[in-house]
GROMACS .gro file of N, CA and C in nm:
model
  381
    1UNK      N    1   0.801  -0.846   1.677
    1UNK     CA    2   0.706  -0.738   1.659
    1UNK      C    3   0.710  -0.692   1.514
    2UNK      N    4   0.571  -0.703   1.457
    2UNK     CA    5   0.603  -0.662   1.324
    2UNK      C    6   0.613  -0.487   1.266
    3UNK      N    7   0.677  -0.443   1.245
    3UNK     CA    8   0.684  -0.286   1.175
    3UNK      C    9   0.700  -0.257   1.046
    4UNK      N   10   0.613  -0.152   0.997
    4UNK     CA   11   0.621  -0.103   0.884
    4UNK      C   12   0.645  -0.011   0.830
    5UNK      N   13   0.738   0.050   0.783
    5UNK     CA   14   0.783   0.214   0.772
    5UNK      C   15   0.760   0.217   0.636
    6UNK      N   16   0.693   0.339   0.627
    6UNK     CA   17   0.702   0.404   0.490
    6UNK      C   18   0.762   0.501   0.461
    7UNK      N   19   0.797   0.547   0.328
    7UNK     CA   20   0.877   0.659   0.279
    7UNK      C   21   0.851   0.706   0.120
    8UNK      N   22   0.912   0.792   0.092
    8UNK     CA   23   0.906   0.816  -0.084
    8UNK      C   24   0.773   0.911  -0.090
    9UNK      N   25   0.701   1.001   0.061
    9UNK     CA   26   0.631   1.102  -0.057
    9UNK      C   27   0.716   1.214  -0.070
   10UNK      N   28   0.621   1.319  -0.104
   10UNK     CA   29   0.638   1.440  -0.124
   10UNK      C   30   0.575   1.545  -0.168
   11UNK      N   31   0.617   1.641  -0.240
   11UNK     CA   32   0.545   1.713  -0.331
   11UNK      C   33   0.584   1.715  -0.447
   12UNK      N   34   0.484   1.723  -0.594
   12UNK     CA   35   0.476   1.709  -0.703
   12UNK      C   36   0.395   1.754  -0.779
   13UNK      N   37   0.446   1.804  -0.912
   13UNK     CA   38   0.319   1.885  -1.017
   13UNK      C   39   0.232   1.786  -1.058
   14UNK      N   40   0.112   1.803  -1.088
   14UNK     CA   41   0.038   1.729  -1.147
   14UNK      C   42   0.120   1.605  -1.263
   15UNK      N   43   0.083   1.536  -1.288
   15UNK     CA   44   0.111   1.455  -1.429
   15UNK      C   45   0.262   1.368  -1.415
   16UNK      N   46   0.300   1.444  -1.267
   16UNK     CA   47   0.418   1.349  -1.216
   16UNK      C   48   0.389   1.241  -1.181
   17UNK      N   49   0.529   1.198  -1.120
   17UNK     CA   50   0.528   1.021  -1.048
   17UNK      C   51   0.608   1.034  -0.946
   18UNK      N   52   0.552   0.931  -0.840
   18UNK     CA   53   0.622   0.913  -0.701
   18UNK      C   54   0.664   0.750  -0.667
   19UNK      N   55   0.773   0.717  -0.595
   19UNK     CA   56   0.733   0.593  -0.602
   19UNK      C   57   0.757   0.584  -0.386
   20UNK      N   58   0.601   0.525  -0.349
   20UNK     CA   59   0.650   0.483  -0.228
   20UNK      C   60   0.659   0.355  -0.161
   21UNK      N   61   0.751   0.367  -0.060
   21UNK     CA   62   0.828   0.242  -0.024
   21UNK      C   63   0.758   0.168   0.104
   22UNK      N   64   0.738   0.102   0.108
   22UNK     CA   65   0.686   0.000   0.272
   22UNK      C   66   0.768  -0.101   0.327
   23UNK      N   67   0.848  -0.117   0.417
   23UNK     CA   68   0.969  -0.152   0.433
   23UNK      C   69   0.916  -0.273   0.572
   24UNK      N   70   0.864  -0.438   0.601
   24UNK     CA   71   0.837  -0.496   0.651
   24UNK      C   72   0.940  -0.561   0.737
   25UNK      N   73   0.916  -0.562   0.885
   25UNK     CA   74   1.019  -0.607   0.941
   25UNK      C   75   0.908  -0.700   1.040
   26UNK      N   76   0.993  -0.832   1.060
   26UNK     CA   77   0.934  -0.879   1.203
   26UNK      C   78   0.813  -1.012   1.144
   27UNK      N   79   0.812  -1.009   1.029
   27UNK     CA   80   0.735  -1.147   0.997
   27UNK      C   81   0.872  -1.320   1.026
   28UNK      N   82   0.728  -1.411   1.038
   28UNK     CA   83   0.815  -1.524   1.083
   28UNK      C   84   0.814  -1.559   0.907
   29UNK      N   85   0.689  -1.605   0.869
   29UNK     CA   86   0.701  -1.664   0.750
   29UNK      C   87   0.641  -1.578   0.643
   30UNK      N   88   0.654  -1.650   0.521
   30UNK     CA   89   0.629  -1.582   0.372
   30UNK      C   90   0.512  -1.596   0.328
   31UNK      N   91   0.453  -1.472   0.303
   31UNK     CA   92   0.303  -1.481   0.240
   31UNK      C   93   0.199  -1.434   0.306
   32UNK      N   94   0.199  -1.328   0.299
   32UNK     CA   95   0.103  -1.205   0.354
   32UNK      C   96   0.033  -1.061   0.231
   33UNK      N   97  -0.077  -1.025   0.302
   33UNK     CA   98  -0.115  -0.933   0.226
   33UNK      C   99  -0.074  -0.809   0.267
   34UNK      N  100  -0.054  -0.721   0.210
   34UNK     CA  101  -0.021  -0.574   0.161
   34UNK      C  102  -0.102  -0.482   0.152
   35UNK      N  103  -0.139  -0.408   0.180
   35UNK     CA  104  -0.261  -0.293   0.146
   35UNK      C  105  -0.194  -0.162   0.142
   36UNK      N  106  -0.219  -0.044   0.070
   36UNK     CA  107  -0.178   0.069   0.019
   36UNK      C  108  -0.349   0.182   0.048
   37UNK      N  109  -0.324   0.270   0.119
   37UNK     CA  110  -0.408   0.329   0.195
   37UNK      C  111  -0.369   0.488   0.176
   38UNK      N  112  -0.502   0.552   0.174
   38UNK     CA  113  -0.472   0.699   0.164
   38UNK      C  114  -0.596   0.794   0.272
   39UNK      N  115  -0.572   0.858   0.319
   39UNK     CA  116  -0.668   0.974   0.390
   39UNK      C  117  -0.626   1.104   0.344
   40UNK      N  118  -0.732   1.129   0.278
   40UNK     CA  119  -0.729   1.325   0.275
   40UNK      C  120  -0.798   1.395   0.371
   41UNK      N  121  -0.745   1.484   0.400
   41UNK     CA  122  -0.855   1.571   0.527
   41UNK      C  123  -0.948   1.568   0.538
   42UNK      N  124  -1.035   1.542   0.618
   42UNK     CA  125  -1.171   1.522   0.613
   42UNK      C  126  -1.289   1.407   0.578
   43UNK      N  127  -1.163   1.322   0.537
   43UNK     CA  128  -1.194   1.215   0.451
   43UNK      C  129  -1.218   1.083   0.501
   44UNK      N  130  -1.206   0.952   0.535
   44UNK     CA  131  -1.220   0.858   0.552
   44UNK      C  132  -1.084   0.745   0.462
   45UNK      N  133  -0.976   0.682   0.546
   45UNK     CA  134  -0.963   0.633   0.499
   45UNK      C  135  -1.028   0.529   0.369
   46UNK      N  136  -0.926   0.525   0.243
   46UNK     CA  137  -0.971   0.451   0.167
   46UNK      C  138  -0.832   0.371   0.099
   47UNK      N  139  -0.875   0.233   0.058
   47UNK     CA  140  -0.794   0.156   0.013
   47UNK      C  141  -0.725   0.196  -0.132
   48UNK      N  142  -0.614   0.185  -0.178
   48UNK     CA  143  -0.571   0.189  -0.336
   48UNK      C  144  -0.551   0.112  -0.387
   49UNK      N  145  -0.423   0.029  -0.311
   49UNK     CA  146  -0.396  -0.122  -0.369
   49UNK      C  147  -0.388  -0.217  -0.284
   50UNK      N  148  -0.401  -0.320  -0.333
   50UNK     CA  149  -0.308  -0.444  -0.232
   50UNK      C  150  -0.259  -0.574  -0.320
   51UNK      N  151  -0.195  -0.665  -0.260
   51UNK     CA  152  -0.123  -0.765  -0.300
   51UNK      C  153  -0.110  -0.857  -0.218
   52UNK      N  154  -0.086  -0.993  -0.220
   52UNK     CA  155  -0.061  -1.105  -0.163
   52UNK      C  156   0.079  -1.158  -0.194
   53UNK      N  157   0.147  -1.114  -0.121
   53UNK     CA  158   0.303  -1.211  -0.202
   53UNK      C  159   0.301  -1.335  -0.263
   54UNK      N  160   0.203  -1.386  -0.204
   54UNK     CA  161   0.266  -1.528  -0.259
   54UNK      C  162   0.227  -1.527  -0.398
   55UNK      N  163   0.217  -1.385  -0.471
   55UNK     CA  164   0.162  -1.381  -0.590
   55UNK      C  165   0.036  -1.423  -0.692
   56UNK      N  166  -0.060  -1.366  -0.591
   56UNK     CA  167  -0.191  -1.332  -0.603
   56UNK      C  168  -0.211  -1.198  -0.703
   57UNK      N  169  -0.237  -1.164  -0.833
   57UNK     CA  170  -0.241  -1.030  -0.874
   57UNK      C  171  -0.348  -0.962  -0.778
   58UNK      N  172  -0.264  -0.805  -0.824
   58UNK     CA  173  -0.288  -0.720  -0.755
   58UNK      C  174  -0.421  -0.695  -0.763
   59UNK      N  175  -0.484  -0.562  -0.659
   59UNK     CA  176  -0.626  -0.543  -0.670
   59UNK      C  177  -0.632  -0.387  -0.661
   60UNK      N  178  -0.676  -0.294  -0.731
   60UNK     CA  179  -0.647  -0.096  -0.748
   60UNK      C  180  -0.809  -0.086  -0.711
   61UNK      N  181  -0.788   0.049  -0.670
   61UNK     CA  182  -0.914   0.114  -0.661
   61UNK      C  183  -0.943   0.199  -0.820
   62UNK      N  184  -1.055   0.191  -0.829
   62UNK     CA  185  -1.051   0.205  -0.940
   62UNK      C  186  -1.036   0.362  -0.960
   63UNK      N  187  -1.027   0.460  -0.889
   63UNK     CA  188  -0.931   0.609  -0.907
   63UNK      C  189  -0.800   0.610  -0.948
   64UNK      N  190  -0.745   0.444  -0.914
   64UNK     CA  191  -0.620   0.465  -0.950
   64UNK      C  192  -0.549   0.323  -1.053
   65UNK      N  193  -0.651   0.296  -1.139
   65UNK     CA  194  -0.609   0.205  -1.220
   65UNK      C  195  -0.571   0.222  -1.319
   66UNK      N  196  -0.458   0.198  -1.377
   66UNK     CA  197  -0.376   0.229  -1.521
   66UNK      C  198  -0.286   0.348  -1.464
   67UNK      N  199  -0.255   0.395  -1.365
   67UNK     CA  200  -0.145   0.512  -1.309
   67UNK      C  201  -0.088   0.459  -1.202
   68UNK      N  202  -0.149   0.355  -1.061
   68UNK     CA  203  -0.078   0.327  -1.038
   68UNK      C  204  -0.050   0.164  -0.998
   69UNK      N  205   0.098   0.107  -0.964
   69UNK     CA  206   0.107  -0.015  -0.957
   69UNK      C  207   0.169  -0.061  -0.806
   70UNK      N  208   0.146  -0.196  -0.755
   70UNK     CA  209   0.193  -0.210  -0.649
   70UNK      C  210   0.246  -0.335  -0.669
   71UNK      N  211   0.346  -0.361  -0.612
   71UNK     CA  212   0.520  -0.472  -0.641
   71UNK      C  213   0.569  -0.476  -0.513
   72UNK      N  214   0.612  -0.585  -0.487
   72UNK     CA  215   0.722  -0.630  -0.408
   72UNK      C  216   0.854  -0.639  -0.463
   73UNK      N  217   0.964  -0.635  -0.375
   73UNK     CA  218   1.091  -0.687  -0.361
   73UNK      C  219   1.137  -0.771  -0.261
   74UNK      N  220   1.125  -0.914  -0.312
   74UNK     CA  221   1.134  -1.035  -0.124
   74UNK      C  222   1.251  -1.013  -0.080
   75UNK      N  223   1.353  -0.970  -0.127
   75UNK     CA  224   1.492  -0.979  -0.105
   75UNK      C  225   1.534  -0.864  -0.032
   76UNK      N  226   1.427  -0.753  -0.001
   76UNK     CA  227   1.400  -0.632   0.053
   76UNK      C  228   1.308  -0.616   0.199
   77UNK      N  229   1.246  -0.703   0.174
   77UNK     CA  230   1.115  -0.719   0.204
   77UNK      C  231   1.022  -0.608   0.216
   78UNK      N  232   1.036  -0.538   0.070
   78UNK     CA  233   0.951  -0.397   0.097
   78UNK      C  234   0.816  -0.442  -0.047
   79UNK      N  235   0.775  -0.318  -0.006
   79UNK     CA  236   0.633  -0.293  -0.096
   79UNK      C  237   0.621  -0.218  -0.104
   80UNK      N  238   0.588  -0.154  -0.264
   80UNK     CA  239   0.609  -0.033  -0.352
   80UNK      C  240   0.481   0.022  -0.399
   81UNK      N  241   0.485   0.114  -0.400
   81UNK     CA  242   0.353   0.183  -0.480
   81UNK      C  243   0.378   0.315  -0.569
   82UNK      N  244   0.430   0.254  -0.686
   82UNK     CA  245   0.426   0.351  -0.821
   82UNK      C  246   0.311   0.445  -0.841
   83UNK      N  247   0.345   0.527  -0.860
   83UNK     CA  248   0.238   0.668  -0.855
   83UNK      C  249   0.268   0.731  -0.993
   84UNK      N  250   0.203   0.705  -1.145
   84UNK     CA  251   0.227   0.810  -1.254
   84UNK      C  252   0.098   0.878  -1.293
   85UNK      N  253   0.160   0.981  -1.341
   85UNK     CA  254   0.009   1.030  -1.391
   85UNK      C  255  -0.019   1.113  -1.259
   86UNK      N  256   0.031   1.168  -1.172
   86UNK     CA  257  -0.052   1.222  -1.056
   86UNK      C  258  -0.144   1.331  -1.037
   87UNK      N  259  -0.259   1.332  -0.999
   87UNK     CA  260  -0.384   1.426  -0.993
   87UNK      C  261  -0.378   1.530  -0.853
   88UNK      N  262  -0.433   1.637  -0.847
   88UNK     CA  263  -0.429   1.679  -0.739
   88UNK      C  264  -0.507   1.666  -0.657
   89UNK      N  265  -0.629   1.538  -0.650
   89UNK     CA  266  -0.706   1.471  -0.592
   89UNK      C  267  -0.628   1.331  -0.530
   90UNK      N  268  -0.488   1.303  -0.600
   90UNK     CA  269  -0.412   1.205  -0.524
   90UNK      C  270  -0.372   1.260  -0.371
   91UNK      N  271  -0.365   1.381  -0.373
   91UNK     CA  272  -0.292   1.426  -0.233
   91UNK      C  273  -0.360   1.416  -0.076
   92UNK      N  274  -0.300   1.298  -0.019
   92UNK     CA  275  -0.311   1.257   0.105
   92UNK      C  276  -0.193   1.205   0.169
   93UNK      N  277  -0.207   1.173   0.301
   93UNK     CA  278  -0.157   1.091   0.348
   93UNK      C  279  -0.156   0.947   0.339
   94UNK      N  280  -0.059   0.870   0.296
   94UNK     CA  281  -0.052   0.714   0.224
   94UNK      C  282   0.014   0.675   0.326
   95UNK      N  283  -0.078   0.537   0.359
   95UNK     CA  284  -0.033   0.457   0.452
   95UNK      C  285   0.018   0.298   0.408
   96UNK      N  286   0.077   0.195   0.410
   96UNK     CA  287   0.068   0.109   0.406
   96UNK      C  288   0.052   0.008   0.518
   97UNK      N  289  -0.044  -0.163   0.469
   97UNK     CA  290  -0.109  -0.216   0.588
   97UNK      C  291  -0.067  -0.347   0.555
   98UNK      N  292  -0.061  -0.426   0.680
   98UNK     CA  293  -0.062  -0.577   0.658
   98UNK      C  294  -0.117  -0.686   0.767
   99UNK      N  295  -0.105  -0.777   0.696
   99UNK     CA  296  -0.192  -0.867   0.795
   99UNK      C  297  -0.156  -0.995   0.714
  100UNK      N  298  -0.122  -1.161   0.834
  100UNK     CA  299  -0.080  -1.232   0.749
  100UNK      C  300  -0.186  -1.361   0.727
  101UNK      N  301  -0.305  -1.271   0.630
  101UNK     CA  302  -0.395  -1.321   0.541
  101UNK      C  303  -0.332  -1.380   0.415
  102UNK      N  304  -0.482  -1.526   0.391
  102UNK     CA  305  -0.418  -1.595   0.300
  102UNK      C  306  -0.430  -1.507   0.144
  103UNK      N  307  -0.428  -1.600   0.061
  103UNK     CA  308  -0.440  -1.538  -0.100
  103UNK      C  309  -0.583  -1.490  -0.114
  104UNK      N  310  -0.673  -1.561  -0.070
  104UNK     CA  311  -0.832  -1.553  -0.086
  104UNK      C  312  -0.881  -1.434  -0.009
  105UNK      N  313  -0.858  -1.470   0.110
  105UNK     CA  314  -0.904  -1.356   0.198
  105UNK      C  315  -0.819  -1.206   0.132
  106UNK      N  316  -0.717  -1.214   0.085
  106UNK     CA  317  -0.598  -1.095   0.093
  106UNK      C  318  -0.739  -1.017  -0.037
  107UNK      N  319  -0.747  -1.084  -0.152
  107UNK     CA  320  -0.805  -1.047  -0.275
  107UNK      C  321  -0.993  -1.008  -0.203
  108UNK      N  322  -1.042  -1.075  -0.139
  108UNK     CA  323  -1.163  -1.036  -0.057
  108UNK      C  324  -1.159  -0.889   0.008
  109UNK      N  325  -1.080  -0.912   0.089
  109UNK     CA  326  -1.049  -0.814   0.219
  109UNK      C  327  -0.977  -0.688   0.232
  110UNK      N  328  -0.857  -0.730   0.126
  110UNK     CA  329  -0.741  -0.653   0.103
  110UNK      C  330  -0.737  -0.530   0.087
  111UNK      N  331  -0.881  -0.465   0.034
  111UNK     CA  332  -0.894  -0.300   0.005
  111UNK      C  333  -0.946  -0.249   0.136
  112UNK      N  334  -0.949  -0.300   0.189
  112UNK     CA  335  -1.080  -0.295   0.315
  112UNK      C  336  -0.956  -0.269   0.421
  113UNK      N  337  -0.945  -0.167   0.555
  113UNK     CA  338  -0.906  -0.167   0.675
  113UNK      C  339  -0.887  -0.234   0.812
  114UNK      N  340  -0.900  -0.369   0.785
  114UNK     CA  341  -0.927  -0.453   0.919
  114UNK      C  342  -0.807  -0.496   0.885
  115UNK      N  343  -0.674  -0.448   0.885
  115UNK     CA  344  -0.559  -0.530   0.866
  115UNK      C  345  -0.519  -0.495   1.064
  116UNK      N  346  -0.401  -0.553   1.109
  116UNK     CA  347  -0.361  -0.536   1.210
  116UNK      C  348  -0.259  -0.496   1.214
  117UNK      N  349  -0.166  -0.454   1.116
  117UNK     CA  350   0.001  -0.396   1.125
  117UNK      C  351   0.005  -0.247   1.051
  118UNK      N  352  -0.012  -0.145   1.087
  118UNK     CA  353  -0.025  -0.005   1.013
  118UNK      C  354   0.117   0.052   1.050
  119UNK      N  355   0.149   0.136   0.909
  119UNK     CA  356   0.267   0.226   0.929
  119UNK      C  357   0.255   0.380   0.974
  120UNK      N  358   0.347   0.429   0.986
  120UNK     CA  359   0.284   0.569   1.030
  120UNK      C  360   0.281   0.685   0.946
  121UNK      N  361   0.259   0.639   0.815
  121UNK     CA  362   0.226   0.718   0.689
  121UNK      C  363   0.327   0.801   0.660
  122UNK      N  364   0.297   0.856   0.491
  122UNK     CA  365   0.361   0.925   0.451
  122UNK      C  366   0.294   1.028   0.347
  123UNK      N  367   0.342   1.176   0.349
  123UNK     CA  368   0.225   1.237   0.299
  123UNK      C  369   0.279   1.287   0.152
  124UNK      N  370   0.136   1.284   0.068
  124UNK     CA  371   0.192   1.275  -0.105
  124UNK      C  372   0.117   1.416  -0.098
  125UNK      N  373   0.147   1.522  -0.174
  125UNK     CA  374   0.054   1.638  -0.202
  125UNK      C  375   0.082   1.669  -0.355
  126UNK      N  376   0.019   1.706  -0.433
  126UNK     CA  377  -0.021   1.717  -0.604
  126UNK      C  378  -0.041   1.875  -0.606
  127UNK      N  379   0.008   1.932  -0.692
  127UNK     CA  380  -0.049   2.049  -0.708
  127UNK      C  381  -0.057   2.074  -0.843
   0.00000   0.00000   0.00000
């Protein structure tokens, strides 16, 4: 069964940094996509980042390009999402997603919500 826990928000002044963690358990093999997800109240999920391990560069929404970055550690098997620069329009609930899409589809699809493995979020607030 695959699970995904996240961790690392919190609260923070503007112009800070957060870094959060996505911690993958339960895959057979290597090479899946990643997605980095946020909802604010009222809002509609929307995508931030994603990645393909098998080292596909990454793909940002463009609210959050040049502040933040998303990385793996295989030896962890987690997935990170660096947060600098933070706005008080960053503050939601951040989810991370996966699904074991190839490189093509991951870079197609990857911002997008049709993944099948969701974590049960973690909430970032900016003030």
């Amino acid at each position: 069964q695959v699970q995904l826990v996240e961790s690392g928000g919190g609260s923070v002044q503007a112009g800070g940094s957060l870094r959060l963690s996505c911690e993958i358990s339960g895959y057979m093999y290597r090479g899946y996509c990643v997605g980095w997800f946020r909802q604010a109240p009222g809002k509609e999920r929307e995508g931030v980042a994603s990645i393909h391990t098998g080292g596909n560069s990454p793909d940002y929404a463009d609210a959050v390009k040049g502040r933040f970055t998303i990385y793996e550690d295989r030896d962890k098997n987690t997935l990170y999402l660096q947060m600098n620069s933070l706005k008080p329009e960053d503050t939601a609930m951040y989810y991370c997603a996966a699904d074991l899409w190839g490189p093509d589809w991951c870079h197609q699809y990857g911002m997008g919500t049709g993944y099948r493995y969701w974590g049960q979020g973690t909430q970032v607030t900016v003030s």
